[in-house]
Amino acid sequence: MCDDVLPGVTTEGRVQAGDGIVLIRKGPEELSVADTDALLYLPDRDPEKLRRALEIPVLSPGWQQSFRELAARLPGGEAGRQGGRPDGRRPGEEPGWPGFRTMRVARIVPETPTVSSIYLATTDGTPLPEARPGQYLSLRLTVDGTAPAVRSYSLSSVPTADTYRISVKREPHGQVSGYLHATLRAGDLVDVARPRGTFVLEDGTRPVVLASAGIGATPVLAMLHRLAAARDPRPVRWVHIAHDRAHHAFADEAHALLARLPHAHEHIYYTAEPPQPGAAHITESHIAEAHIAEGRPTARSLTAMDIPTDADAYLCGPLAFMDDFGALLRDHGLRPERIRTEQFSALPAITPGVVAAAATRPHQPSGPAGTGPLITFARSGIATPWSSGYASLLELAEACDIPTRWSCRTGVCHTCVTPLVTGDIAYTTPPLEPPEHGTVLVCCSEPTTEVVLDL
């Protein structure tokens, strides 16, 4: 491999000694392998080269993620202002509380036949710390008398001083969502971890696209609440896909919020019913009547929306929706780093050098049960005792067929960085650079107490 230009793999194949190497073109960034390695592995990074590296489309997802995280910590970067965080807090300073605290269910409000909003309050009346729009709460519940289950749900509005609101869809075979809908009542107590998440509305002046499908509306609805409360002057495009009118959660609430913004446009898609002429469910206001269409967004409809190409886009919903709509936005001209996504199922795996195989549902590891502290993978719904037979938390996750994200497996690249909901770990191999407070590198760590990972 030469040092003159950074190569990329666009089509996988076999390479062997004696094969010829032909330079067919150079990317506009023209970063060498040495330049790129230095950005990841060496201190005193060149900010300009790091920004150029973000523009290289053929980098692996792991390297792209690592460079995005490094760029976010640059002085003057979007996450580097005011001491390193977008909200002004310095690294290590998190609002809230360690681990879980007990909160009381203040009330439960049905939104649609399958979605209910749950309002949570403190048990002692103390004010709640402010959460950033787009963040989520992790709840710990004992549903069937066995090990507690941990699930994460987006905050669906801007928190008040005394309540948080989450909104939960009842899944056909969802043990926890079924419990929340059928059994939970006002006055019940639940264990809640502080607000977390990096899928958050950023300050700025660029236009904003808030796009969602189904229950994915919850985090972007919280962002819309914040924009409406400030009567933000930025142009806003609200795009939502629902099955039909009956299952369109927060329809009137979202429209009322959009009516408070000076430059808002609303686009609704129903996949199971055609729009009824003259039967728009949305009342008139000073913004244009919502555009309601049958089906899903297309390249043509995206052009008709007149989405500015310099917009910041926030997408949440099923993975297929985010892949498809994200591709439409990129083809429309939006820069990839300005398209942010969020999902609450297990994240897509990043496993360089491993041949893709059919996905397997996460499960308990095979073999004798461990005797160590309980490890809970919140996104995957798996809780299992730790065994010293595993070299790292990453190995345990792999034994459970939980989609994992790694590249170096030695604490260098930060591809495996995972939010630590609660618990303590120790590093078996000291990482090159410590991860951000509240996160852990699972490729080179093991638990010292019970641990809940957002994985």
PDB file of C-alpha atoms in Angstrom, residues 72-333:
ATOM      1  CA  ALA A  72     -16.733  17.456  17.533  1.00  0.00           C
ATOM      2  CA  ARG A  73     -14.030  18.060  20.147  1.00  0.00           C
ATOM      3  CA  LEU A  74     -12.107  20.575  18.042  1.00  0.00           C
ATOM      4  CA  PRO A  75     -11.922  24.122  19.405  1.00  0.00           C
ATOM      5  CA  GLY A  76     -14.488  26.136  17.496  1.00  0.00           C
ATOM      6  CA  GLY A  77     -16.290  23.018  16.302  1.00  0.00           C
ATOM      7  CA  GLU A  78     -20.002  22.495  16.815  1.00  0.00           C
ATOM      8  CA  ALA A  79     -19.290  20.565  19.982  1.00  0.00           C
ATOM      9  CA  GLY A  80     -16.167  22.479  20.855  1.00  0.00           C
ATOM     10  CA  ARG A  81     -17.629  25.833  21.758  1.00  0.00           C
ATOM     11  CA  GLN A  82     -17.698  27.070  25.346  1.00  0.00           C
ATOM     12  CA  GLY A  83     -15.303  24.454  26.641  1.00  0.00           C
ATOM     13  CA  GLY A  84     -16.124  21.443  24.520  1.00  0.00           C
ATOM     14  CA  ARG A  85     -19.900  20.772  24.591  1.00  0.00           C
ATOM     15  CA  PRO A  86     -22.744  22.230  22.530  1.00  0.00           C
ATOM     16  CA  ASP A  87     -24.693  23.208  25.640  1.00  0.00           C
ATOM     17  CA  GLY A  88     -21.783  24.925  27.370  1.00  0.00           C
ATOM     18  CA  ARG A  89     -21.006  22.190  29.877  1.00  0.00           C
ATOM     19  CA  ARG A  90     -17.452  21.031  30.077  1.00  0.00           C
ATOM     20  CA  PRO A  91     -16.524  17.379  29.518  1.00  0.00           C
ATOM     21  CA  GLY A  92     -17.525  15.343  32.554  1.00  0.00           C
ATOM     22  CA  GLU A  93     -20.236  17.773  33.628  1.00  0.00           C
ATOM     23  CA  GLU A  94     -23.620  16.066  33.181  1.00  0.00           C
ATOM     24  CA  PRO A  95     -26.922  17.243  34.609  1.00  0.00           C
ATOM     25  CA  GLY A  96     -28.940  14.753  36.568  1.00  0.00           C
ATOM     26  CA  TRP A  97     -28.023  11.888  38.833  1.00  0.00           C
ATOM     27  CA  PRO A  98     -25.813   8.785  38.807  1.00  0.00           C
ATOM     28  CA  GLY A  99     -27.405   5.458  37.967  1.00  0.00           C
ATOM     29  CA  PHE A 100     -31.167   5.154  38.512  1.00  0.00           C
ATOM     30  CA  ARG A 101     -33.502   7.115  40.744  1.00  0.00           C
ATOM     31  CA  THR A 102     -37.108   6.374  41.677  1.00  0.00           C
ATOM     32  CA  MET A 103     -39.713   8.533  39.938  1.00  0.00           C
ATOM     33  CA  ARG A 104     -43.490   8.597  40.168  1.00  0.00           C
ATOM     34  CA  VAL A 105     -45.923   8.245  37.271  1.00  0.00           C
ATOM     35  CA  ALA A 106     -47.855  11.520  37.379  1.00  0.00           C
ATOM     36  CA  ARG A 107     -50.341  10.646  34.619  1.00  0.00           C
ATOM     37  CA  ILE A 108     -50.764   8.568  31.467  1.00  0.00           C
ATOM     38  CA  VAL A 109     -52.376  10.068  28.348  1.00  0.00           C
ATOM     39  CA  PRO A 110     -53.470   7.950  25.341  1.00  0.00           C
ATOM     40  CA  GLU A 111     -52.354   9.558  22.059  1.00  0.00           C
ATOM     41  CA  THR A 112     -53.539   6.914  19.545  1.00  0.00           C
ATOM     42  CA  PRO A 113     -54.809   3.326  19.877  1.00  0.00           C
ATOM     43  CA  THR A 114     -51.194   2.141  20.177  1.00  0.00           C
ATOM     44  CA  VAL A 115     -49.285   5.132  21.647  1.00  0.00           C
ATOM     45  CA  SER A 116     -49.515   6.560  25.171  1.00  0.00           C
ATOM     46  CA  SER A 117     -47.589   9.362  26.833  1.00  0.00           C
ATOM     47  CA  ILE A 118     -46.281   8.814  30.358  1.00  0.00           C
ATOM     48  CA  TYR A 119     -45.518  11.820  32.565  1.00  0.00           C
ATOM     49  CA  LEU A 120     -42.849  11.211  35.225  1.00  0.00           C
ATOM     50  CA  ALA A 121     -42.249  13.332  38.327  1.00  0.00           C
ATOM     51  CA  THR A 122     -39.859  13.219  41.250  1.00  0.00           C
ATOM     52  CA  THR A 123     -41.075  11.657  44.474  1.00  0.00           C
ATOM     53  CA  ASP A 124     -39.937  14.576  46.626  1.00  0.00           C
ATOM     54  CA  GLY A 125     -40.992  17.525  44.462  1.00  0.00           C
ATOM     55  CA  THR A 126     -37.449  18.647  43.677  1.00  0.00           C
ATOM     56  CA  PRO A 127     -36.953  20.286  40.257  1.00  0.00           C
ATOM     57  CA  LEU A 128     -35.798  18.055  37.411  1.00  0.00           C
ATOM     58  CA  PRO A 129     -32.623  18.864  35.510  1.00  0.00           C
ATOM     59  CA  GLU A 130     -33.167  20.206  32.028  1.00  0.00           C
ATOM     60  CA  ALA A 131     -32.795  17.746  29.184  1.00  0.00           C
ATOM     61  CA  ARG A 132     -31.712  18.652  25.677  1.00  0.00           C
ATOM     62  CA  PRO A 133     -34.368  18.193  22.987  1.00  0.00           C
ATOM     63  CA  GLY A 134     -33.817  14.804  21.371  1.00  0.00           C
ATOM     64  CA  GLN A 135     -32.467  12.993  24.436  1.00  0.00           C
ATOM     65  CA  TYR A 136     -34.014   9.909  26.019  1.00  0.00           C
ATOM     66  CA  LEU A 137     -34.650   8.279  29.383  1.00  0.00           C
ATOM     67  CA  SER A 138     -33.802   4.693  30.324  1.00  0.00           C
ATOM     68  CA  LEU A 139     -36.382   2.949  32.524  1.00  0.00           C
ATOM     69  CA  ARG A 140     -35.693  -0.120  34.674  1.00  0.00           C
ATOM     70  CA  LEU A 141     -38.771  -2.261  35.284  1.00  0.00           C
ATOM     71  CA  THR A 142     -39.462  -5.623  36.891  1.00  0.00           C
ATOM     72  CA  VAL A 143     -42.137  -6.983  34.587  1.00  0.00           C
ATOM     73  CA  ASP A 144     -42.468 -10.697  35.292  1.00  0.00           C
ATOM     74  CA  GLY A 145     -40.581 -11.180  38.539  1.00  0.00           C
ATOM     75  CA  THR A 146     -37.299 -12.069  36.838  1.00  0.00           C
ATOM     76  CA  ALA A 147     -34.283  -9.833  36.152  1.00  0.00           C
ATOM     77  CA  PRO A 148     -35.210  -6.172  35.691  1.00  0.00           C
ATOM     78  CA  ALA A 149     -35.638  -5.072  32.074  1.00  0.00           C
ATOM     79  CA  VAL A 150     -34.145  -1.792  30.864  1.00  0.00           C
ATOM     80  CA  ARG A 151     -35.675   0.108  27.954  1.00  0.00           C
ATOM     81  CA  SER A 152     -34.987   3.562  26.520  1.00  0.00           C
ATOM     82  CA  TYR A 153     -37.649   6.025  25.377  1.00  0.00           C
ATOM     83  CA  SER A 154     -37.270   9.484  23.897  1.00  0.00           C
ATOM     84  CA  LEU A 155     -38.491  12.524  25.733  1.00  0.00           C
ATOM     85  CA  SER A 156     -41.334  13.744  23.539  1.00  0.00           C
ATOM     86  CA  SER A 157     -41.563  17.321  24.781  1.00  0.00           C
ATOM     87  CA  VAL A 158     -39.409  19.905  26.464  1.00  0.00           C
ATOM     88  CA  PRO A 159     -39.329  18.969  30.171  1.00  0.00           C
ATOM     89  CA  THR A 160     -40.955  21.221  32.719  1.00  0.00           C
ATOM     90  CA  ALA A 161     -39.470  21.802  36.151  1.00  0.00           C
ATOM     91  CA  ASP A 162     -41.524  18.961  37.633  1.00  0.00           C
ATOM     92  CA  THR A 163     -42.179  16.399  34.870  1.00  0.00           C
ATOM     93  CA  TYR A 164     -40.616  14.506  31.977  1.00  0.00           C
ATOM     94  CA  ARG A 165     -42.807  13.116  29.200  1.00  0.00           C
ATOM     95  CA  ILE A 166     -42.032   9.942  27.275  1.00  0.00           C
ATOM     96  CA  SER A 167     -44.305   8.386  24.663  1.00  0.00           C
ATOM     97  CA  VAL A 168     -44.414   4.637  24.136  1.00  0.00           C
ATOM     98  CA  LYS A 169     -45.829   2.550  21.291  1.00  0.00           C
ATOM     99  CA  ARG A 170     -47.285  -0.810  22.249  1.00  0.00           C
ATOM    100  CA  GLU A 171     -45.495  -3.414  20.157  1.00  0.00           C
ATOM    101  CA  PRO A 172     -47.391  -6.638  19.308  1.00  0.00           C
ATOM    102  CA  HIS A 173     -44.921  -8.861  21.189  1.00  0.00           C
ATOM    103  CA  GLY A 174     -43.262  -6.245  23.375  1.00  0.00           C
ATOM    104  CA  GLN A 175     -43.056  -7.437  26.957  1.00  0.00           C
ATOM    105  CA  VAL A 176     -42.117  -4.059  28.416  1.00  0.00           C
ATOM    106  CA  SER A 177     -44.284  -1.865  26.172  1.00  0.00           C
ATOM    107  CA  GLY A 178     -47.193  -4.215  26.902  1.00  0.00           C
ATOM    108  CA  TYR A 179     -46.599  -3.784  30.629  1.00  0.00           C
ATOM    109  CA  LEU A 180     -46.445   0.007  30.323  1.00  0.00           C
ATOM    110  CA  HIS A 181     -49.751   0.081  28.430  1.00  0.00           C
ATOM    111  CA  ALA A 182     -51.717  -2.570  30.306  1.00  0.00           C
ATOM    112  CA  THR A 183     -50.389  -2.504  33.863  1.00  0.00           C
ATOM    113  CA  LEU A 184     -48.659   0.781  34.701  1.00  0.00           C
ATOM    114  CA  ARG A 185     -50.889   3.307  36.476  1.00  0.00           C
ATOM    115  CA  ALA A 186     -50.633   6.862  37.777  1.00  0.00           C
ATOM    116  CA  GLY A 187     -48.909   6.820  41.153  1.00  0.00           C
ATOM    117  CA  ASP A 188     -46.708   3.818  40.344  1.00  0.00           C
ATOM    118  CA  LEU A 189     -42.973   4.091  40.919  1.00  0.00           C
ATOM    119  CA  VAL A 190     -40.327   3.352  38.282  1.00  0.00           C
ATOM    120  CA  ASP A 191     -36.531   3.539  38.219  1.00  0.00           C
ATOM    121  CA  VAL A 192     -35.267   6.123  35.737  1.00  0.00           C
ATOM    122  CA  ALA A 193     -31.763   7.039  34.570  1.00  0.00           C
ATOM    123  CA  ARG A 194     -30.943  10.652  33.749  1.00  0.00           C
ATOM    124  CA  PRO A 195     -31.484  12.068  30.234  1.00  0.00           C
ATOM    125  CA  ARG A 196     -28.872  10.855  27.767  1.00  0.00           C
ATOM    126  CA  GLY A 197     -28.152  10.939  24.068  1.00  0.00           C
ATOM    127  CA  THR A 198     -26.239  12.919  21.462  1.00  0.00           C
ATOM    128  CA  PHE A 199     -29.090  13.099  18.925  1.00  0.00           C
ATOM    129  CA  VAL A 200     -29.947  16.647  19.970  1.00  0.00           C
ATOM    130  CA  LEU A 201     -31.048  19.875  18.348  1.00  0.00           C
ATOM    131  CA  GLU A 202     -28.031  22.083  17.727  1.00  0.00           C
ATOM    132  CA  ASP A 203     -27.992  25.864  17.975  1.00  0.00           C
ATOM    133  CA  GLY A 204     -27.348  27.719  14.762  1.00  0.00           C
ATOM    134  CA  THR A 205     -28.862  29.678  11.912  1.00  0.00           C
ATOM    135  CA  ARG A 206     -29.134  27.000   9.208  1.00  0.00           C
ATOM    136  CA  PRO A 207     -32.559  25.674   8.155  1.00  0.00           C
ATOM    137  CA  VAL A 208     -33.857  22.624  10.027  1.00  0.00           C
ATOM    138  CA  VAL A 209     -35.460  19.441   8.682  1.00  0.00           C
ATOM    139  CA  LEU A 210     -37.310  17.300  11.241  1.00  0.00           C
ATOM    140  CA  ALA A 211     -38.277  14.003   9.597  1.00  0.00           C
ATOM    141  CA  SER A 212     -39.812  10.936  11.238  1.00  0.00           C
ATOM    142  CA  ALA A 213     -41.892   7.837  10.714  1.00  0.00           C
ATOM    143  CA  GLY A 214     -44.296   6.343  13.234  1.00  0.00           C
ATOM    144  CA  ILE A 215     -43.190   6.558  16.863  1.00  0.00           C
ATOM    145  CA  GLY A 216     -39.904   8.042  15.612  1.00  0.00           C
ATOM    146  CA  ALA A 217     -41.671  11.381  15.911  1.00  0.00           C
ATOM    147  CA  THR A 218     -40.936  11.575  19.641  1.00  0.00           C
ATOM    148  CA  PRO A 219     -37.383  13.034  19.706  1.00  0.00           C
ATOM    149  CA  VAL A 220     -37.974  15.424  16.806  1.00  0.00           C
ATOM    150  CA  LEU A 221     -41.231  16.523  18.453  1.00  0.00           C
ATOM    151  CA  ALA A 222     -39.176  17.560  21.484  1.00  0.00           C
ATOM    152  CA  MET A 223     -36.954  19.554  19.115  1.00  0.00           C
ATOM    153  CA  LEU A 224     -40.046  21.189  17.611  1.00  0.00           C
ATOM    154  CA  HIS A 225     -41.228  22.139  21.109  1.00  0.00           C
ATOM    155  CA  ARG A 226     -37.917  23.908  21.726  1.00  0.00           C
ATOM    156  CA  LEU A 227     -38.014  25.730  18.370  1.00  0.00           C
ATOM    157  CA  ALA A 228     -41.608  26.836  18.926  1.00  0.00           C
ATOM    158  CA  ALA A 229     -40.948  28.022  22.485  1.00  0.00           C
ATOM    159  CA  ALA A 230     -38.193  30.294  21.172  1.00  0.00           C
ATOM    160  CA  ARG A 231     -40.170  31.257  18.021  1.00  0.00           C
ATOM    161  CA  ASP A 232     -36.985  30.328  16.213  1.00  0.00           C
ATOM    162  CA  PRO A 233     -36.552  32.257  12.936  1.00  0.00           C
ATOM    163  CA  ARG A 234     -34.876  29.340  11.114  1.00  0.00           C
ATOM    164  CA  PRO A 235     -36.832  27.788   8.236  1.00  0.00           C
ATOM    165  CA  VAL A 236     -38.284  24.469   9.445  1.00  0.00           C
ATOM    166  CA  ARG A 237     -39.510  21.515   7.380  1.00  0.00           C
ATOM    167  CA  TRP A 238     -41.590  18.982   9.307  1.00  0.00           C
ATOM    168  CA  VAL A 239     -41.910  15.664   7.448  1.00  0.00           C
ATOM    169  CA  HIS A 240     -43.793  12.739   8.986  1.00  0.00           C
ATOM    170  CA  ILE A 241     -44.928   9.318   7.740  1.00  0.00           C
ATOM    171  CA  ALA A 242     -47.787   7.472   9.476  1.00  0.00           C
ATOM    172  CA  HIS A 243     -49.882   4.431   8.657  1.00  0.00           C
ATOM    173  CA  ASP A 244     -53.138   6.401   8.615  1.00  0.00           C
ATOM    174  CA  ARG A 245     -54.892   9.272  10.355  1.00  0.00           C
ATOM    175  CA  ALA A 246     -55.981   7.127  13.296  1.00  0.00           C
ATOM    176  CA  HIS A 247     -52.361   6.143  14.011  1.00  0.00           C
ATOM    177  CA  HIS A 248     -50.866   9.595  13.425  1.00  0.00           C
ATOM    178  CA  ALA A 249     -49.632  10.477  16.913  1.00  0.00           C
ATOM    179  CA  PHE A 250     -49.228  14.134  17.890  1.00  0.00           C
ATOM    180  CA  ALA A 251     -50.816  15.415  14.641  1.00  0.00           C
ATOM    181  CA  ASP A 252     -52.636  18.369  16.195  1.00  0.00           C
ATOM    182  CA  GLU A 253     -49.862  19.053  18.708  1.00  0.00           C
ATOM    183  CA  ALA A 254     -47.210  19.259  16.002  1.00  0.00           C
ATOM    184  CA  HIS A 255     -49.336  21.474  13.800  1.00  0.00           C
ATOM    185  CA  ALA A 256     -50.030  23.883  16.673  1.00  0.00           C
ATOM    186  CA  LEU A 257     -46.298  24.121  17.366  1.00  0.00           C
ATOM    187  CA  LEU A 258     -45.515  24.735  13.695  1.00  0.00           C
ATOM    188  CA  ALA A 259     -48.095  27.529  13.651  1.00  0.00           C
ATOM    189  CA  ARG A 260     -45.940  29.413  16.169  1.00  0.00           C
ATOM    190  CA  LEU A 261     -42.925  29.451  13.853  1.00  0.00           C
ATOM    191  CA  PRO A 262     -42.506  32.161  11.206  1.00  0.00           C
ATOM    192  CA  HIS A 263     -41.066  29.920   8.481  1.00  0.00           C
ATOM    193  CA  ALA A 264     -42.524  26.423   8.928  1.00  0.00           C
ATOM    194  CA  HIS A 265     -43.751  23.916   6.361  1.00  0.00           C
ATOM    195  CA  GLU A 266     -45.522  20.638   7.127  1.00  0.00           C
ATOM    196  CA  HIS A 267     -45.538  17.518   4.943  1.00  0.00           C
ATOM    197  CA  ILE A 268     -47.529  14.441   6.025  1.00  0.00           C
ATOM    198  CA  TYR A 269     -47.583  11.044   4.301  1.00  0.00           C
ATOM    199  CA  TYR A 270     -50.111   8.277   4.989  1.00  0.00           C
ATOM    200  CA  THR A 271     -49.061   4.867   3.706  1.00  0.00           C
ATOM    201  CA  ALA A 272     -52.428   3.097   4.059  1.00  0.00           C
ATOM    202  CA  GLU A 273     -55.039   5.609   2.982  1.00  0.00           C
ATOM    203  CA  PRO A 274     -55.358   8.331   0.331  1.00  0.00           C
ATOM    204  CA  PRO A 275     -55.766  11.930   1.492  1.00  0.00           C
ATOM    205  CA  GLN A 276     -59.423  12.959   1.630  1.00  0.00           C
ATOM    206  CA  PRO A 277     -60.221  16.178  -0.297  1.00  0.00           C
ATOM    207  CA  GLY A 278     -61.480  18.835   2.042  1.00  0.00           C
ATOM    208  CA  ALA A 279     -60.999  16.594   5.059  1.00  0.00           C
ATOM    209  CA  ALA A 280     -57.649  17.796   6.310  1.00  0.00           C
ATOM    210  CA  HIS A 281     -57.396  17.086   9.996  1.00  0.00           C
ATOM    211  CA  ILE A 282     -55.303  20.178  10.548  1.00  0.00           C
ATOM    212  CA  THR A 283     -56.837  23.538  11.312  1.00  0.00           C
ATOM    213  CA  GLU A 284     -55.982  26.670   9.372  1.00  0.00           C
ATOM    214  CA  SER A 285     -53.304  28.954  10.731  1.00  0.00           C
ATOM    215  CA  HIS A 286     -50.843  31.524   9.474  1.00  0.00           C
ATOM    216  CA  ILE A 287     -48.631  28.777   8.063  1.00  0.00           C
ATOM    217  CA  ALA A 288     -49.650  27.116   4.830  1.00  0.00           C
ATOM    218  CA  GLU A 289     -52.034  24.144   5.208  1.00  0.00           C
ATOM    219  CA  ALA A 290     -50.139  20.926   5.662  1.00  0.00           C
ATOM    220  CA  HIS A 291     -49.348  18.997   2.508  1.00  0.00           C
ATOM    221  CA  ILE A 292     -50.934  15.562   3.002  1.00  0.00           C
ATOM    222  CA  ALA A 293     -50.089  12.842   0.507  1.00  0.00           C
ATOM    223  CA  GLU A 294     -50.443   9.110   0.063  1.00  0.00           C
ATOM    224  CA  GLY A 295     -47.383   6.861   0.143  1.00  0.00           C
ATOM    225  CA  ARG A 296     -43.855   7.928   1.012  1.00  0.00           C
ATOM    226  CA  PRO A 297     -41.519  10.782   0.080  1.00  0.00           C
ATOM    227  CA  THR A 298     -39.750  10.509  -3.274  1.00  0.00           C
ATOM    228  CA  ALA A 299     -37.016  12.483  -4.995  1.00  0.00           C
ATOM    229  CA  ARG A 300     -39.707  14.453  -6.818  1.00  0.00           C
ATOM    230  CA  SER A 301     -41.636  15.251  -3.649  1.00  0.00           C
ATOM    231  CA  LEU A 302     -38.411  16.249  -1.921  1.00  0.00           C
ATOM    232  CA  THR A 303     -37.755  18.764  -4.685  1.00  0.00           C
ATOM    233  CA  ALA A 304     -41.301  20.080  -4.270  1.00  0.00           C
ATOM    234  CA  MET A 305     -40.668  20.592  -0.550  1.00  0.00           C
ATOM    235  CA  ASP A 306     -37.906  23.032  -1.513  1.00  0.00           C
ATOM    236  CA  ILE A 307     -35.646  21.810   1.280  1.00  0.00           C
ATOM    237  CA  PRO A 308     -32.574  24.077   1.490  1.00  0.00           C
ATOM    238  CA  THR A 309     -29.374  22.171   0.732  1.00  0.00           C
ATOM    239  CA  ASP A 310     -27.571  23.817   3.661  1.00  0.00           C
ATOM    240  CA  ALA A 311     -30.105  22.468   6.183  1.00  0.00           C
ATOM    241  CA  ASP A 312     -29.428  20.434   9.313  1.00  0.00           C
ATOM    242  CA  ALA A 313     -31.603  17.314   9.133  1.00  0.00           C
ATOM    243  CA  TYR A 314     -32.745  15.140  12.053  1.00  0.00           C
ATOM    244  CA  LEU A 315     -34.220  11.724  11.188  1.00  0.00           C
ATOM    245  CA  CYS A 316     -35.834   9.160  13.469  1.00  0.00           C
ATOM    246  CA  GLY A 317     -37.822   6.053  12.675  1.00  0.00           C
ATOM    247  CA  PRO A 318     -37.337   2.531  11.325  1.00  0.00           C
ATOM    248  CA  LEU A 319     -33.914   1.877   9.850  1.00  0.00           C
ATOM    249  CA  ALA A 320     -35.341   1.493   6.318  1.00  0.00           C
ATOM    250  CA  PHE A 321     -36.961   4.934   6.569  1.00  0.00           C
ATOM    251  CA  MET A 322     -33.757   6.602   7.740  1.00  0.00           C
ATOM    252  CA  ASP A 323     -31.708   4.888   5.040  1.00  0.00           C
ATOM    253  CA  ASP A 324     -34.162   5.817   2.291  1.00  0.00           C
ATOM    254  CA  PHE A 325     -34.902   9.369   3.371  1.00  0.00           C
ATOM    255  CA  GLY A 326     -31.251  10.019   4.212  1.00  0.00           C
ATOM    256  CA  ALA A 327     -30.295   8.900   0.693  1.00  0.00           C
ATOM    257  CA  LEU A 328     -32.923  11.240  -0.768  1.00  0.00           C
ATOM    258  CA  LEU A 329     -31.506  14.128   1.244  1.00  0.00           C
ATOM    259  CA  ARG A 330     -27.939  13.368   0.155  1.00  0.00           C
ATOM    260  CA  ASP A 331     -29.013  13.138  -3.488  1.00  0.00           C
ATOM    261  CA  HIS A 332     -30.858  16.421  -3.000  1.00  0.00           C
ATOM    262  CA  GLY A 333     -27.569  18.055  -1.975  1.00  0.00           C
TER     263      GLY A 333
END
